[in-house]
Backbone as a ProteinNet text record, in pm:
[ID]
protein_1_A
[PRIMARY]
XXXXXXXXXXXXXXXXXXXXXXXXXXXXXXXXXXXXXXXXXXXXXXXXXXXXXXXXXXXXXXXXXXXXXXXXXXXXXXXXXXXXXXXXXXXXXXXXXXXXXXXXXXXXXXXXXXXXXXXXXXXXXXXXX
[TERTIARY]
-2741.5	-2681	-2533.3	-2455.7	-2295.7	-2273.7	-2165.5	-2128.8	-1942.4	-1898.2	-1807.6	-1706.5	-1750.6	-1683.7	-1687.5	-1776.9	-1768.3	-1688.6	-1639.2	-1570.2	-1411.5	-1343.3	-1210.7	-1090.5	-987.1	-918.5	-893.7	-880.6	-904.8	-996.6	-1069.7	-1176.2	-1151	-1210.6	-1249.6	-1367.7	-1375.4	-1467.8	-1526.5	-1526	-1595.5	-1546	-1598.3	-1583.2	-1550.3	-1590.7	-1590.7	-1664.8	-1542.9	-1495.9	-1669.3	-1679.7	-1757.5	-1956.7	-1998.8	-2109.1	-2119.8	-1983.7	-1978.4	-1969.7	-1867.2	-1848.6	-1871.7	-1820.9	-1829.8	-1928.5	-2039.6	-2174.5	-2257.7	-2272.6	-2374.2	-2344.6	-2218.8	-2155.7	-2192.7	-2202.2	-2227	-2013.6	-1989.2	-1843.1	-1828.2	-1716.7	-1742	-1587	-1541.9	-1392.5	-1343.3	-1220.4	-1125.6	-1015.1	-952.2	-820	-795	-677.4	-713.3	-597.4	-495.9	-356.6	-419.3	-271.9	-289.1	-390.6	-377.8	-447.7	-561.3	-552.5	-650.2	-708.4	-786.4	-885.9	-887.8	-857.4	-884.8	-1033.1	-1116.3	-1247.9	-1322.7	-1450	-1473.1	-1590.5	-1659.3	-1786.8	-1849	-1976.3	-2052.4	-2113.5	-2157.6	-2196.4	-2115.4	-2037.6	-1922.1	-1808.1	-1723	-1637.1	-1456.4	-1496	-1389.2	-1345.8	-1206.3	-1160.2	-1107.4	-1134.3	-1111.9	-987.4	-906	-788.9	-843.8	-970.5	-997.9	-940.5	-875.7	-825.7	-901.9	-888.7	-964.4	-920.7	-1028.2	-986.5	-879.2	-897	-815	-888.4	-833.3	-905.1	-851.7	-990.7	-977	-955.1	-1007.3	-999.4	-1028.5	-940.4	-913.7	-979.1	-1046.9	-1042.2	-987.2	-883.8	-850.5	-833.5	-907.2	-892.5	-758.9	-781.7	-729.2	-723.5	-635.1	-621.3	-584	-500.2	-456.6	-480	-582.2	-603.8	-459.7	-445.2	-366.5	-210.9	-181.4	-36.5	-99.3	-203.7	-278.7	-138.5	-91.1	5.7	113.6	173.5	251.5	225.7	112.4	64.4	72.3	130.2	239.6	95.8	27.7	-55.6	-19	95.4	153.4	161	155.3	122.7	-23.8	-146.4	-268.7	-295.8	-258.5	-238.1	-205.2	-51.2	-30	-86.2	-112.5	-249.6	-365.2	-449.6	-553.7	-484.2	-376.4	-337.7	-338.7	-284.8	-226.5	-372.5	-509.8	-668.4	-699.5	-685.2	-752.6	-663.5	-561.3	-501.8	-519.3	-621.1	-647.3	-534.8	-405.9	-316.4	-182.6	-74.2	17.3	12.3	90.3	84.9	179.5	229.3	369.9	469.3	514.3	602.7	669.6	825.4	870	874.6	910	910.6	1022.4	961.3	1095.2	1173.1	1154.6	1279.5	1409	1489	1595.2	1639.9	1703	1731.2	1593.2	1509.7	1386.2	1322.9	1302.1	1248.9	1153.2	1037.4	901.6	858.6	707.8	598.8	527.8	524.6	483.6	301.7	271.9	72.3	9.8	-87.6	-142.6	-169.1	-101	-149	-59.7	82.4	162	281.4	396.6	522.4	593.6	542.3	594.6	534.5	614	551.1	464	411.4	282.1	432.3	563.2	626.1	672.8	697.5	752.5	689.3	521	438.5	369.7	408.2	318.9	466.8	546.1	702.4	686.5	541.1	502.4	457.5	418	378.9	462.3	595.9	747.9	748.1	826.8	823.2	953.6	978.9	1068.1	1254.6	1306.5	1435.5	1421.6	1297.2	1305.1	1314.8	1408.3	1398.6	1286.8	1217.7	1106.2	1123.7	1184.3	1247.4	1246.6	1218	1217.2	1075.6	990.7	801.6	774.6	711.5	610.5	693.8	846.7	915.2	908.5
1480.7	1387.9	1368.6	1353.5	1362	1195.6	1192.7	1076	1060.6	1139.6	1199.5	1016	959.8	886.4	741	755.5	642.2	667.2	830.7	875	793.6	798.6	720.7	861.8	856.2	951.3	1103	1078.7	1130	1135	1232.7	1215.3	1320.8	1318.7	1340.6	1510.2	1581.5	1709.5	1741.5	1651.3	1713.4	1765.1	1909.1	2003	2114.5	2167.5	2258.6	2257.7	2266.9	2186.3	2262.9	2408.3	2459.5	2425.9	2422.1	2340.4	2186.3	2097	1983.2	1902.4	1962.1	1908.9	2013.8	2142.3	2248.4	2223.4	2323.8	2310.3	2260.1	2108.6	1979.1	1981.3	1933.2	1872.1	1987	2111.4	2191.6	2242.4	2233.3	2232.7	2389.1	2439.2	2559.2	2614.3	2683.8	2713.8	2803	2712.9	2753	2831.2	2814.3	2877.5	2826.2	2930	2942.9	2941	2908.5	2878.1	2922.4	2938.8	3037.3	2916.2	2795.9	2700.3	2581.9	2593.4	2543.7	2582.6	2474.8	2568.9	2451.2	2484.2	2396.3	2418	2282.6	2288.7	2191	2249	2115.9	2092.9	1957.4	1908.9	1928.6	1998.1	2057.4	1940.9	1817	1766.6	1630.7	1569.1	1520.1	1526.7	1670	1708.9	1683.5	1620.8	1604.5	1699	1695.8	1815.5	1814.5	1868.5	1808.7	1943.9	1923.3	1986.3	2029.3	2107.2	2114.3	2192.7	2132.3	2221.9	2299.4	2481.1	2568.2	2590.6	2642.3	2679.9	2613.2	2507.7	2408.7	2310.2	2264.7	2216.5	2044.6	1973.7	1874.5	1844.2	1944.2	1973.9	1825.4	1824.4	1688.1	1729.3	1686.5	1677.3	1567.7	1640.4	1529.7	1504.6	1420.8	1386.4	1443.3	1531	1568.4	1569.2	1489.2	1430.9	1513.7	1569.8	1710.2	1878.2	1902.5	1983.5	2103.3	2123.8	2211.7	2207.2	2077.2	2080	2139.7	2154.6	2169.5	2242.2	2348.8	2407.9	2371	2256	2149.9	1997.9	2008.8	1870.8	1851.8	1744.2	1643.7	1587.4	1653.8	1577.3	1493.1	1498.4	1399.3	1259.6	1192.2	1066	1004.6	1105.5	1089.8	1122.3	1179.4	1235.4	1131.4	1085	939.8	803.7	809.8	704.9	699.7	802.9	821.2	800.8	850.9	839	634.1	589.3	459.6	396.1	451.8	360.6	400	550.6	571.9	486.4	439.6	344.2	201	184.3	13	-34.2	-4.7	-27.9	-74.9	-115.1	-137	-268.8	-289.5	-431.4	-495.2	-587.1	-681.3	-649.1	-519.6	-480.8	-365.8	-367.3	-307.4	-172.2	-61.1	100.1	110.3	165.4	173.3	312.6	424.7	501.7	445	467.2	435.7	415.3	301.6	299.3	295.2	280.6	290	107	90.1	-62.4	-29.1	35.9	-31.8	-63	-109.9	-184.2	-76.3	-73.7	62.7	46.1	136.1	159.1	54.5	14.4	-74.8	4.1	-66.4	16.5	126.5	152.5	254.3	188.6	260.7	170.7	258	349.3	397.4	354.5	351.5	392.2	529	552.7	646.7	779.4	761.2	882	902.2	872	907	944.6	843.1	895	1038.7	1098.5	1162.9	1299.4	1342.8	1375.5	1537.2	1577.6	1702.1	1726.8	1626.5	1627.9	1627.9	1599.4	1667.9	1803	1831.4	1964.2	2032.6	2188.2	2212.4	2172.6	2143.5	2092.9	1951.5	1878.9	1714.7	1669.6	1512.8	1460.5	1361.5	1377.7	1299.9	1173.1	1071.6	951.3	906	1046.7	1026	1071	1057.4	1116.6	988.6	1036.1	950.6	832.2	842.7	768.7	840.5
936.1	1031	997.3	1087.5	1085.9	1013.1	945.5	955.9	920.4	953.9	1017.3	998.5	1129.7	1189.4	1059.8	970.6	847	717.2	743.1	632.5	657.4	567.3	528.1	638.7	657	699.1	593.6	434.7	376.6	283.2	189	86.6	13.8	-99.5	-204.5	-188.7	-223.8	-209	-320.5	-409.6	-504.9	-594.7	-684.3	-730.3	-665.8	-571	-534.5	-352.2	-277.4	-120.7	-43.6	-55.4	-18.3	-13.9	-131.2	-174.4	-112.8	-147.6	-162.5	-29.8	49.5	188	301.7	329.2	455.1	421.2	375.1	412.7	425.1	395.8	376.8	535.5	582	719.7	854.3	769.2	890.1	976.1	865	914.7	948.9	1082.4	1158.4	1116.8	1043.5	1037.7	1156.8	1195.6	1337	1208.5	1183.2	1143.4	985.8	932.1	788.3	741.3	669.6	630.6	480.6	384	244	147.6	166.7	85.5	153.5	267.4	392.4	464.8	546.5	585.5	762.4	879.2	977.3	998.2	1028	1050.3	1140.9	1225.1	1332.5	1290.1	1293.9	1261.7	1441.3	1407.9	1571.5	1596.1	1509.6	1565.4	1652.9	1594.7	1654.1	1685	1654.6	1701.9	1631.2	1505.9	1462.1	1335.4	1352.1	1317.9	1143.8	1058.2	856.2	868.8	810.1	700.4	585.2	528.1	419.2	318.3	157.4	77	5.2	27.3	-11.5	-145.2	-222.6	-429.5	-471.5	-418.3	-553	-627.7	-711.3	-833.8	-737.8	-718.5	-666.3	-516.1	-480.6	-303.4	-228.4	-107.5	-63.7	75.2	230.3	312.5	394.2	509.3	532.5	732.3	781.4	926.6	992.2	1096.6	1183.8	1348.5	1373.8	1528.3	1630.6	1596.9	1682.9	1616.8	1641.8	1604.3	1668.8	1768.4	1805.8	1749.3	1681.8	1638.1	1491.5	1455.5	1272.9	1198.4	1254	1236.5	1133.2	1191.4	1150.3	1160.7	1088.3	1025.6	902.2	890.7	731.3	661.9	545.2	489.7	405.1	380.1	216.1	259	336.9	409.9	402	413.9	319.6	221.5	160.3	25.6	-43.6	-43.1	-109.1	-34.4	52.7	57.3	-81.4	-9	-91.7	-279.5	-313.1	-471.6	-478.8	-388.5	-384.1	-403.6	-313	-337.5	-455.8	-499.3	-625.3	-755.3	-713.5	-830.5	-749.5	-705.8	-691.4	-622.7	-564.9	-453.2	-577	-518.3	-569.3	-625.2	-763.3	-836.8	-801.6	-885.1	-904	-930.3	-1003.6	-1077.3	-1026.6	-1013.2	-875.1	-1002.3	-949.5	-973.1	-1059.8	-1171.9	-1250	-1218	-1133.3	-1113.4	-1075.3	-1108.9	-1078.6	-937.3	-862.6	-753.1	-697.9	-707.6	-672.4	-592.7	-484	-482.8	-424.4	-479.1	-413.4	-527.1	-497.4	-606	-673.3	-808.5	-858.4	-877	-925.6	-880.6	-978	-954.5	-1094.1	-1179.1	-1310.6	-1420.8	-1491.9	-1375.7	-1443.1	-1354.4	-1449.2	-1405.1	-1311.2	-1192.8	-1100.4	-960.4	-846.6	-691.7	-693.8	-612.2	-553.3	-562.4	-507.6	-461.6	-573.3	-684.7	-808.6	-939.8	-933.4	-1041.8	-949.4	-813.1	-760.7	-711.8	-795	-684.8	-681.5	-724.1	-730.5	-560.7	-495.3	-339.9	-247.5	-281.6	-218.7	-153.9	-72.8	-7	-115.1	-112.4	-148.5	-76	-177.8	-103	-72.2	-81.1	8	-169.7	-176	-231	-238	-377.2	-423.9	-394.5	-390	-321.6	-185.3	-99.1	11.9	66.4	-43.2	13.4	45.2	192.9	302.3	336.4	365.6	403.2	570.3
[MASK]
+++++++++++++++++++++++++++++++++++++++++++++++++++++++++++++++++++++++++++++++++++++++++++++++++++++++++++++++++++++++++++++++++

C-alpha cells in the first residue's frame, strides 16, 4: 500500500535506495541523470528524485516532474540536515559575517556546517538563499 502522501518532502533510504525504498514502493524509473534516478509511485502518482549508489541515499518529492531536469535539491537537502539536527538553537553562526542561528549542538548554520552542498562557483554563504 502507497503511503506516498504521509512521507515528509524528503527522506532518508536507508542503506541502500534500491532494497530500501524503489522496490518496497513499487517505484517505476522515468529518467536517469549520472547520480539520480526520476521515479513515479503507480499507485499514486507522485514523482521521488531518488539518489542512486550513494552512501546515504536521500529521496526526495518532486512537483514537476517535467522541469526534473533543473530541479534545485539543496533547499531539501538542507532542510532535512536542519530536522536531523533538532532545528536551529540560540546561538547565531560563527562563520564570519555570517547571521543566522547555527544547528543545535554545533556552532554553525545548516549552509556552513553543510558548504560541501554548494554548486561549483556558488558561494557557500549563499546556499538555499
Amino acid at each position: 500500500m502507497c503511503n506516498c502522501h504521509q512521507l515528509e518532502d524528503i527522506v532518508n533510504c536507508g542503506d541502500n535506495e534500491e532494497d530500501e525504498f524503489i522496490q518496497p514502493k513499487g517505484l517505476r524509473l522515468l529518467r536517469r541523470k549520472r547520480d539520480a534516478g526520476l521515479f513515479v509511485c503507480p499507485e499514486c502518482g507522485t514523482y521521488w528524485q531518488v539518489d542512486l549508489a550513494q552512501r546515504g541515499p536521500q529521496a526526495i518529492k518532486v512537483r514537476e516532474p517535467l522541469a526534473w531536469e533543473h530541479f534545485d535539491d539543496v533547499p531539501f537537502r538542507l532542510q532535512f540536515l536542519e530536522r536531523f539536527h533538532g532545528g536551529v538553537g540560540q546561538q547565531q553562526c560563527l562563520f564570519r559575517g555570517c547571521q543566522e542561528f547555527a544547528l543545535k549542538g554545533i556552532v554553525f548554520c545548516v549552509r556552513h556546517a553543510y558548504p560541501s552542498l554548494g554548486e561549483p562557483g556558488r558561494d557557500p554563504g549563499s546556499l538555499g538563499k
